[in-house]
RNA sequence: GUACCCGUAGUUCAGCUGGAUAGAAUUCACGACUCCGACUCGUGCGGUCGCGCGUUCGAAUCGCGCCGGGUACACCA
């Protein structure tokens, strides 16, 4: 329900100004006691050469009230509008009930494709909490954009290319043990990789052997490829286990190696457009005009780099998916890299480069410093999830021993808590990981939102269906009205989350909605003898339940009926 | 050295396309509810919004300069 547009037209009439301009000056007062909408008169003061206080008083009288406004009031330099709560409740409930569990769904994305590159696991590296941000943010954006009608393509841009894999195969050939690898999978591979680096410090010739194996991969050597594909399969198998737990999907696993045969075409294009220049033995694209350091495209030895591959990937994605937006959910360490890539694409004359965006996020570190895979200083994501589920399980045993399906509920809540905590601040901020913080279920957390959902679910279950109709007078109090206004904000909030690529808007919203509902729930009994009032209150609880469930689902979090 | 990002209650964070007394959560201290399903609700304590100057009727929010922290800057990805 969008009332501000209608209201701003009336204001524009009275103040003899542009409706769009009036809408810009229309805001929400800091305290609901002041009203539901407020028009700021300060900027008019200059034009009219009158004090804002006087303008506000005059306008308050002059403005023709739309049917949904019950009264206006001039306060300081503001004209405050109070909505007719009965009208508001009736219209909101009508909209909410018509939408059912699809509240907030939109079609603004119809016919447009959004490509999202996220998670992007590295072959032979364990899935640790450092990978959670990209995975959770990307997955949430995937679901949010889909809900808004976009066609979404989730890409897991596998880190499956580079000299490191030659080294890994070399290590495997020297010390590998098939049984151990079959049993320990990625951690066995990591062990081999770490051992290689240790031994290479003593014996430099090992690096040559590693390089030789990488060359074999590049040349398509059968044995090298077979081993590498095996390692890839093991890594993906582990990653997919985590993806299932987190409810994360991908449409493509085209990684770095996938673009190998597409690089020559990019190089040809760069040459044809006279962008490639020799510098210190290597080939670069100069970006002085853009205020950026040159982008290195080819090494002195003629081999390609990360940037080259990313250019090929961007062109491939445009050609294959004809994206409207092309998002890279990658840590902020790479922001210069992406600026350069986008600048080169623009220089190549690709206007679609404007649709490419780096969705940067902060880094995750530990109390005692940065994580290091090679040193084994990491926290595995699966360990975090397991601990969280175990803790939840213990709480359930204590608080609700009679609950059915304890295992699934424990898993929904435990895993949900981890995702929620990852998405509960703006993505650019750094995070110091601590078990205490992630495993804290008090306050603004996933379990709090899930708990509120089960409260609503319980009411909905208990409420007996009937045809008596709703008495909206039950929803006119401050608390219920605040809940209705929160519900009204949901669709717009989703649009903002998509526009800004900030899943955290959803997290924040869910907390606010849950708080508003709990306040209401505490003050008023929902089910009582008055059937019509009960119907109205239960319908509100049902709308809150649907919205909480939907919001959680968009973050990849389940909403159990009972807990 | 250069560029980008961050700096708001003890702590973790909102608010930053300028607007009314700067908000939560958490901790601590009280209190309510003990119910429609527990982790619920309320009150209190707690802030030179890093510092300074400027723009503006009005700045946590915009600009400039500092300070502190982080990240990145050519042959890794």
XYZ file of C-alpha atoms (C1' of nucleotides) in Angstrom:
640
model
C 0.000 0.000 0.000
C 1.598 3.248 -1.135
C -0.101 6.206 0.491
C 2.682 8.756 0.296
C 2.294 9.300 -3.430
C -1.395 10.088 -3.076
C -0.693 12.300 -0.108
C 2.056 14.240 -1.867
C -0.349 15.085 -4.692
C -2.687 16.763 -2.249
C 0.212 18.614 -0.666
C 1.484 19.698 -4.062
C -1.936 21.139 -4.842
C -2.103 23.120 -1.651
C 1.490 24.315 -1.734
C 1.504 24.949 -5.495
C 4.498 22.800 -6.153
C 5.588 19.725 -8.073
C 4.140 16.449 -6.753
C 7.433 14.605 -7.110
C 9.183 17.340 -5.188
C 6.541 17.199 -2.497
C 7.023 13.451 -2.183
C 10.736 13.994 -1.580
C 9.942 16.237 1.361
C 7.530 13.720 2.783
C 9.118 11.645 5.491
C 8.295 9.430 8.430
C 8.407 11.138 11.829
C 10.923 9.770 14.345
C 8.175 9.000 16.847
C 4.826 7.501 15.764
C 3.139 9.758 18.320
C 3.953 12.649 15.995
C 2.085 11.110 13.122
C 2.431 8.612 10.295
C 3.805 10.946 7.668
C 5.373 14.379 7.865
C 5.921 17.132 5.350
C 9.004 19.298 5.941
C 8.381 22.946 5.101
C 11.919 24.309 5.500
C 12.866 24.405 1.852
C 9.625 26.211 1.017
C 10.508 28.913 3.519
C 13.129 30.351 1.219
C 10.878 30.469 -1.831
C 7.858 31.857 -0.008
C 9.928 34.061 2.295
C 7.893 33.012 5.290
C 8.871 31.104 8.379
C 8.561 27.320 8.078
C 6.376 27.308 11.186
C 3.858 29.610 9.519
C 3.908 27.642 6.284
C 3.239 24.457 8.203
C 0.273 26.004 9.964
C -1.215 27.323 6.741
C -0.691 24.065 4.901
C -2.203 22.023 7.692
C -5.437 23.957 7.172
C -5.301 24.153 3.417
C -4.412 20.586 2.452
C -7.378 18.601 1.284
C -7.336 15.412 3.347
C -7.421 12.143 1.414
C -9.792 9.518 2.808
C -6.989 7.660 4.544
C -5.893 10.667 6.589
C -7.887 11.280 9.742
C -6.196 14.507 10.847
C -3.316 16.879 10.199
C -1.288 18.822 12.683
C 1.328 21.532 12.332
C 4.302 21.042 14.629
C 7.344 23.249 14.234
C 8.200 23.356 10.571
C 6.354 20.139 9.855
C 2.858 19.224 8.799
C 2.133 15.881 10.418
C -0.445 13.496 9.014
C -2.253 10.849 11.018
C -3.664 7.963 9.072
C -7.182 6.723 9.592
C -6.337 3.481 11.363
C -9.537 1.707 10.501
C -9.088 2.453 6.806
C -5.423 1.460 7.056
C -6.155 -1.816 8.847
C -8.909 -2.751 6.424
C -6.837 -2.049 3.312
C -3.708 -3.720 4.684
C -5.546 -6.859 5.719
C -7.216 -7.014 2.334
C -3.844 -6.769 0.570
C -2.147 -9.187 2.937
C -4.854 -11.798 2.629
C -4.911 -11.489 -1.147
C -1.139 -12.012 -1.208
C -1.213 -14.978 1.164
C 2.285 -16.396 1.505
C 3.508 -14.404 -1.510
C 3.531 -11.012 0.192
C 6.178 -8.802 -1.375
C 6.509 -10.845 -4.544
C 7.036 -8.590 -7.530
C 7.611 -8.711 -11.248
C 9.970 -5.751 -11.631
C 12.617 -8.214 -12.769
C 10.503 -9.815 -15.471
C 12.542 -10.365 -18.606
C 15.794 -9.355 -16.911
C 18.612 -11.644 -15.908
C 20.901 -11.239 -12.926
C 24.081 -13.285 -12.866
C 25.552 -13.762 -9.395
C 29.030 -15.106 -8.860
C 29.368 -16.337 -5.296
C 30.931 -18.844 -2.937
C 33.477 -19.888 -5.569
C 35.245 -22.711 -3.778
C 38.898 -23.490 -4.322
C 39.677 -27.032 -5.337
C 41.499 -29.037 -2.671
C 40.895 -26.396 -0.018
C 38.580 -26.957 2.933
C 35.356 -24.987 3.292
C 36.033 -22.643 6.209
C 34.105 -19.777 7.776
C 35.905 -17.309 5.526
C 33.815 -18.684 2.662
C 30.563 -18.240 4.498
C 30.081 -14.538 3.758
C 30.231 -14.894 -0.005
C 28.056 -17.986 0.126
C 25.387 -16.541 2.419
C 25.279 -13.089 0.804
C 25.242 -14.471 -2.736
C 22.631 -17.064 -1.946
C 20.358 -14.500 -0.294
C 20.679 -12.148 -3.260
C 19.870 -15.076 -5.496
C 16.642 -15.792 -3.656
C 15.642 -12.146 -3.205
C 16.110 -11.281 -6.860
C 14.261 -14.373 -7.941
C 11.347 -13.389 -5.705
C 11.282 -10.000 -7.411
C 10.800 -11.659 -10.764
C 14.349 -11.628 -12.089
C 15.736 -14.562 -13.923
C 18.753 -15.423 -11.777
C 21.846 -17.420 -12.660
C 23.974 -18.536 -9.734
C 27.567 -19.171 -10.693
C 30.105 -21.006 -8.582
C 33.302 -19.759 -10.185
C 35.501 -22.634 -9.086
C 39.133 -21.910 -8.288
C 40.394 -24.778 -10.385
C 43.339 -23.397 -12.281
C 46.898 -22.493 -11.479
C 50.387 -23.811 -10.720
C 49.245 -24.860 -7.265
C 47.422 -27.824 -8.804
C 50.607 -28.976 -10.495
C 52.224 -28.938 -7.080
C 49.353 -30.861 -5.599
C 49.615 -33.592 -8.209
C 53.372 -33.720 -7.741
C 52.818 -34.193 -4.014
C 50.247 -36.878 -4.662
C 52.604 -38.765 -6.980
C 55.347 -38.675 -4.358
C 53.495 -39.279 -1.106
C 49.850 -39.801 -1.908
C 47.892 -42.664 -0.453
C 44.611 -43.504 -2.207
C 43.022 -45.015 0.881
C 43.757 -41.948 2.965
C 42.408 -39.652 0.287
C 39.272 -41.746 -0.093
C 38.758 -41.536 3.659
C 39.770 -37.952 4.503
C 39.073 -36.334 1.157
C 39.972 -32.649 1.148
C 41.867 -32.653 4.400
C 44.138 -35.362 2.985
C 44.715 -33.203 -0.083
C 45.462 -30.198 2.067
C 47.994 -32.269 4.018
C 49.753 -33.154 0.773
C 49.785 -29.530 -0.311
C 51.195 -28.326 3.004
C 53.843 -31.041 2.961
C 54.842 -30.024 -0.549
C 55.490 -26.458 0.597
C 57.489 -27.621 3.578
C 59.676 -29.914 1.512
C 60.032 -27.369 -1.283
C 61.665 -25.000 1.173
C 64.473 -27.515 1.581
C 64.561 -28.719 -1.997
C 63.793 -26.140 -4.641
C 63.716 -28.691 -7.437
C 60.279 -29.754 -6.207
C 58.853 -26.521 -7.569
C 60.069 -27.495 -11.028
C 58.319 -30.823 -10.717
C 55.165 -28.983 -9.707
C 55.407 -26.659 -12.676
C 55.954 -29.616 -14.957
C 52.748 -31.236 -13.714
C 50.826 -28.040 -14.233
C 52.133 -27.909 -17.777
C 50.827 -31.426 -18.230
C 47.382 -30.329 -17.086
C 47.509 -27.439 -19.522
C 48.501 -29.758 -22.340
C 45.671 -32.112 -21.539
C 47.824 -34.984 -20.338
C 45.519 -37.880 -19.579
C 46.952 -38.883 -16.221
C 47.236 -35.332 -14.938
C 43.668 -34.546 -15.911
C 42.362 -37.777 -14.427
C 43.944 -37.049 -11.054
C 42.860 -33.449 -11.147
C 39.270 -34.304 -12.018
C 39.250 -36.733 -9.121
C 40.403 -34.026 -6.701
C 37.811 -31.684 -8.118
C 35.096 -34.246 -7.571
C 36.149 -34.785 -3.962
C 36.167 -31.073 -3.233
C 32.777 -30.489 -4.820
C 31.303 -33.403 -2.967
C 32.309 -31.818 0.318
C 31.174 -28.373 -0.711
C 27.802 -29.685 -1.838
C 27.242 -31.217 1.552
C 27.592 -27.743 3.055
C 25.433 -26.199 0.321
C 22.646 -28.632 1.126
C 22.793 -27.677 4.804
C 22.711 -23.987 3.916
C 20.022 -24.341 1.243
C 22.308 -22.855 -1.418
C 21.875 -23.494 -5.139
C 23.918 -22.891 -8.267
C 23.038 -23.025 -11.923
C 26.606 -23.205 -13.153
C 29.911 -24.527 -11.881
C 31.919 -23.002 -14.701
C 35.211 -22.189 -12.977
C 38.514 -20.762 -14.042
C 39.543 -23.728 -16.153
C 36.300 -23.451 -18.110
C 37.469 -20.196 -19.656
C 40.834 -21.402 -20.925
C 39.726 -21.869 -24.499
C 37.899 -18.533 -24.449
C 40.949 -16.448 -23.595
C 42.560 -16.216 -27.076
C 39.438 -14.498 -28.415
C 39.657 -11.879 -25.663
C 43.322 -11.272 -26.438
C 42.494 -10.893 -30.128
C 39.796 -8.418 -29.281
C 42.107 -6.381 -27.051
C 44.722 -6.300 -29.791
C 42.188 -5.403 -32.459
C 41.021 -2.495 -30.345
C 44.614 -1.381 -29.765
C 44.342 -1.626 -26.026
C 47.164 -4.069 -25.383
C 50.532 -2.437 -24.762
C 53.903 -3.875 -23.939
C 55.334 -2.789 -20.618
C 58.327 -4.201 -18.765
C 58.145 -7.327 -20.877
C 54.487 -7.974 -20.075
C 51.303 -6.869 -21.787
C 48.968 -4.465 -20.053
C 45.948 -2.264 -20.663
C 46.685 1.271 -19.509
C 44.019 2.867 -17.346
C 45.589 6.247 -16.490
C 42.534 8.152 -17.712
C 40.434 6.161 -15.296
C 42.855 6.925 -12.493
C 43.776 3.291 -12.077
C 47.036 1.373 -12.293
C 47.457 -0.631 -15.516
C 45.738 -4.003 -15.749
C 48.193 -6.804 -16.320
C 46.876 -9.097 -19.040
C 49.792 -11.281 -20.110
C 52.911 -12.216 -18.172
C 56.383 -11.799 -19.700
C 56.422 -15.486 -20.451
C 53.209 -15.122 -22.421
C 50.948 -16.920 -19.966
C 47.657 -15.510 -18.782
C 46.510 -14.142 -15.468
C 43.471 -13.919 -13.258
C 42.386 -10.692 -14.976
C 42.491 -12.263 -18.424
C 40.307 -15.071 -17.245
C 37.815 -12.706 -15.633
C 37.492 -10.709 -18.842
C 36.735 -13.903 -20.716
C 34.229 -14.892 -18.046
C 32.429 -11.541 -18.201
C 32.146 -11.727 -21.987
C 30.961 -15.302 -21.772
C 28.297 -14.415 -19.221
C 27.043 -11.538 -21.355
C 26.924 -13.725 -24.446
C 25.320 -16.688 -22.716
C 22.890 -15.028 -20.326
C 22.537 -11.474 -21.696
C 22.550 -10.212 -18.133
C 21.063 -6.985 -16.889
C 23.230 -7.150 -13.795
C 26.376 -9.189 -13.290
C 27.316 -9.394 -9.619
C 30.560 -10.569 -8.058
C 30.175 -11.437 -4.406
C 33.853 -11.336 -3.524
C 35.803 -9.928 -0.550
C 36.839 -6.264 -0.698
C 40.508 -7.205 -1.047
C 39.779 -7.558 -4.719
C 38.082 -4.231 -5.274
C 40.941 -2.784 -7.308
C 40.981 -5.878 -9.456
C 37.287 -5.532 -10.267
C 37.572 -1.810 -10.902
C 40.258 -2.623 -13.428
C 38.255 -5.394 -15.072
C 35.195 -3.199 -15.428
C 37.310 -0.319 -16.741
C 38.905 -2.554 -19.374
C 35.506 -3.850 -20.458
C 34.308 -0.277 -20.795
C 37.407 0.607 -22.822
C 36.599 -2.308 -25.098
C 33.369 -0.510 -25.835
C 31.107 -2.820 -23.853
C 28.356 -0.623 -22.511
C 27.077 -3.554 -20.518
C 30.077 -3.123 -18.231
C 27.839 -0.671 -16.359
C 25.778 -3.663 -15.227
C 28.801 -5.336 -13.658
C 29.147 -4.771 -9.977
C 31.518 -5.898 -7.265
C 29.446 -6.792 -4.198
C 32.276 -6.454 -1.701
C 32.235 -7.702 1.853
C 34.557 -7.493 4.855
C 37.005 -10.109 5.912
C 36.606 -12.702 8.588
C 39.474 -13.068 11.007
C 40.056 -14.926 14.233
C 40.752 -13.447 17.665
C 44.436 -14.093 17.192
C 44.692 -12.889 13.627
C 43.976 -13.816 10.047
C 43.118 -17.347 9.021
C 45.669 -19.308 7.055
C 44.777 -22.467 5.195
C 48.372 -23.466 4.727
C 49.160 -23.156 8.418
C 45.964 -24.984 9.250
C 44.794 -21.959 11.214
C 41.182 -22.157 10.147
C 37.728 -22.798 11.528
C 35.806 -25.243 9.386
C 32.293 -24.187 8.525
C 30.977 -27.666 9.127
C 32.376 -27.596 12.672
C 30.590 -24.331 13.353
C 27.324 -25.690 11.989
C 27.677 -28.895 13.961
C 28.379 -27.055 17.210
C 25.443 -24.759 16.649
C 23.103 -27.676 15.987
C 24.390 -29.505 19.059
C 23.825 -26.491 21.245
C 20.311 -26.106 19.867
C 19.642 -29.754 20.477
C 20.657 -29.366 24.118
C 18.377 -26.367 24.535
C 15.475 -28.299 23.053
C 16.079 -31.204 25.419
C 15.961 -28.796 28.300
C 13.107 -26.527 27.265
C 10.826 -28.709 25.188
C 11.622 -32.380 25.712
C 8.279 -33.405 24.237
C 8.914 -31.848 20.828
C 8.472 -34.053 17.771
C 11.129 -34.194 15.098
C 13.812 -32.759 17.389
C 16.665 -33.444 14.996
C 15.240 -31.478 12.126
C 14.200 -28.600 14.328
C 17.637 -28.484 15.944
C 19.228 -28.411 12.523
C 16.898 -25.672 11.221
C 17.559 -23.473 14.223
C 21.252 -24.200 14.644
C 22.103 -23.615 11.007
C 19.717 -20.694 10.748
C 21.490 -19.023 13.654
C 24.818 -19.190 11.836
C 23.434 -17.788 8.581
C 21.498 -15.090 10.385
C 24.528 -13.996 12.334
C 26.600 -13.820 9.147
C 24.003 -11.597 7.523
C 23.298 -9.351 10.479
C 25.500 -6.398 9.647
C 26.261 -4.402 6.510
C 28.431 -6.592 4.361
C 31.399 -4.222 4.135
C 32.286 -4.510 7.812
C 34.993 -6.870 8.961
C 34.061 -9.705 11.264
C 36.132 -11.206 14.033
C 34.833 -14.709 14.317
C 33.970 -15.972 17.747
C 32.023 -19.060 18.708
C 30.502 -17.113 21.590
C 28.976 -14.596 19.247
C 27.725 -17.053 16.647
C 26.347 -19.399 19.276
C 24.616 -16.651 21.208
C 20.896 -17.085 20.662
C 19.740 -14.140 22.749
C 18.669 -10.801 21.346
C 18.713 -9.942 17.662
C 19.273 -13.437 16.382
C 17.837 -16.024 14.049
C 16.340 -18.106 16.866
C 14.498 -15.021 18.128
C 12.844 -14.547 14.743
C 12.129 -18.265 14.440
C 10.676 -18.301 17.927
C 8.355 -15.435 17.058
C 7.310 -17.380 13.986
C 6.382 -20.426 16.078
C 4.327 -18.201 18.360
C 2.356 -16.975 15.355
C 2.085 -20.518 14.045
C 0.686 -21.664 17.340
C -1.991 -18.992 17.330
C -2.924 -19.788 13.746
C -3.250 -23.467 14.642
C -5.427 -22.757 17.639
C -7.706 -20.329 15.882
C -10.891 -21.990 14.635
C -11.903 -21.039 11.119
C -15.330 -19.433 10.687
C -17.252 -17.093 8.388
C -18.053 -14.391 10.906
C -15.826 -11.774 9.289
C -13.278 -9.447 10.878
C -13.850 -6.603 13.286
C -11.034 -4.183 12.505
C -11.540 -2.229 15.697
C -9.341 -4.882 17.287
C -6.388 -3.617 15.255
C -6.537 0.093 15.984
C -4.287 0.174 19.042
C -0.720 1.482 18.777
C 0.881 -1.943 18.918
C -1.245 -3.559 16.203
C -0.966 -0.464 14.042
C 2.827 -0.593 14.359
C 2.760 -4.228 13.214
C 0.600 -3.321 10.218
C 2.994 -0.554 9.248
C 5.925 -2.956 9.487
C 4.122 -5.446 7.265
C 3.440 -2.680 4.795
C 7.161 -1.948 4.624
C 8.144 -5.476 3.543
C 7.771 -5.191 -0.263
C 9.697 -1.940 -0.457
C 12.415 -3.245 1.816
C 12.967 -6.167 -0.581
C 13.365 -3.765 -3.492
C 15.982 -1.855 -1.522
C 17.813 -5.033 -0.561
C 18.007 -5.976 -4.226
C 19.017 -2.523 -5.373
C 21.779 -2.166 -2.793
C 22.713 -5.849 -2.809
C 22.314 -5.875 0.968
C 20.690 -9.030 2.360
C 21.223 -7.497 5.770
C 18.216 -5.228 5.108
C 16.106 -8.369 5.306
C 17.765 -9.517 8.527
C 17.226 -6.135 10.118
C 13.637 -6.034 8.967
C 12.833 -9.441 10.418
C 14.130 -8.361 13.812
C 12.013 -5.211 13.693
C 8.894 -7.082 12.640
C 9.414 -9.738 15.310
C 9.907 -7.051 17.956
C 6.775 -5.197 16.889
C 4.772 -8.400 16.981
C 6.100 -9.543 20.349
C 5.215 -6.200 21.835
C 1.705 -6.560 20.490
C 1.445 -10.182 21.544
C 2.435 -9.341 25.062
C -0.125 -6.555 25.418
C -3.114 -8.196 23.780
C -4.639 -11.610 23.837
C -5.353 -12.806 20.314
C -7.891 -15.556 20.822
C -10.838 -14.625 23.057
C -14.654 -14.878 23.093
C -15.271 -12.148 20.531
C -15.209 -14.109 17.263
C -14.964 -11.184 14.888
C -12.189 -9.460 16.805
C -10.398 -12.761 17.179
C -10.614 -13.208 13.424
C -8.950 -9.853 12.823
C -6.189 -10.496 15.361
C -5.560 -14.026 14.119
C -5.385 -12.766 10.542
C -2.727 -10.291 11.649
C -0.756 -13.070 13.352
C -1.076 -15.146 10.203
C 0.258 -12.304 8.050
C 3.198 -11.865 10.429
C 3.862 -15.587 10.302
C 3.848 -15.620 6.496
C 6.108 -12.599 6.285
C 8.614 -13.913 8.830
C 8.698 -17.255 7.078
C 9.144 -15.650 3.686
C 11.855 -13.318 4.895
C 13.764 -16.160 6.529
C 13.390 -18.293 3.411
C 14.916 -15.502 1.328
C 17.978 -15.757 3.565
C 18.083 -19.530 3.273
C 16.721 -20.092 6.777
C 13.922 -22.490 7.660
C 11.012 -21.525 9.876
C 9.849 -24.505 11.963
C 6.200 -24.609 13.087
C 7.209 -25.638 16.578
C 10.364 -25.354 18.627
C 54.166 6.927 -1.074
C 49.138 6.522 -3.708
C 44.062 4.781 -3.868
C 39.815 2.641 -1.596
C 37.084 1.100 2.919
C 35.993 1.569 8.183
C 35.851 4.779 12.905
C 28.527 6.102 16.638
C 26.873 3.785 24.294
C 31.638 -0.926 28.175
C 30.890 -4.532 23.813
C 28.497 -5.907 18.854
C 26.038 -3.006 15.504
C 21.685 0.332 13.158
C 20.945 5.265 11.482
C 24.842 8.184 6.555
C 20.193 10.024 -1.239
C 20.986 16.252 5.457
C 15.743 17.407 9.086
C 12.148 17.078 14.950
C 14.884 14.567 21.774
C 21.195 9.946 18.032
C 18.366 4.025 18.161
C 18.692 -1.512 18.986
C 20.948 -5.749 20.973
C 24.186 -7.279 24.809
C 26.091 -6.550 29.928
C 24.443 -4.800 34.773
C 20.200 -3.269 38.235
C 14.983 -3.406 38.986
C 10.118 -4.866 37.428
C 5.975 -7.441 34.415
C 4.194 -12.136 32.365
C 4.317 -17.495 34.024
C 0.149 -17.062 29.339
C -2.285 -18.221 22.834
C 4.320 -22.328 23.226
C 9.861 -21.589 26.194
C 14.859 -17.673 24.032
C 8.632 -12.917 25.794
C 7.655 -7.594 27.450
C 8.890 -2.961 30.188
C 12.020 0.732 33.120
C 16.828 2.462 34.386
C 22.350 2.963 33.853
C 25.353 4.002 29.569
C 27.146 8.592 23.791
C 32.726 15.079 23.024
C 28.503 10.354 16.752
C 37.550 9.810 15.973
C 39.306 15.407 15.815
C 39.076 20.272 13.399
C 37.320 23.635 9.747
C 33.639 24.613 6.140
C 28.643 24.402 3.332
C 23.463 24.942 5.200
C 17.755 27.673 8.284
C 19.520 22.671 9.968
C 25.302 17.963 9.790
C 26.315 11.388 12.797
C 24.802 12.120 7.548
C 27.657 16.532 2.470
C 32.990 18.880 1.359
C 38.113 19.643 2.808
C 42.255 18.678 6.221
C 44.158 15.757 10.065
C 44.314 11.215 13.537
C 43.578 5.931 14.234
C 42.574 0.904 12.043
C 42.112 -2.215 7.645
C 42.894 -3.513 2.451
C 45.135 -3.105 -2.187
C 48.767 -1.262 -5.504
C 52.668 -5.878 -12.229
C 53.928 -10.797 -13.897
C 49.473 -15.326 -7.368
C 44.290 -15.979 -7.478
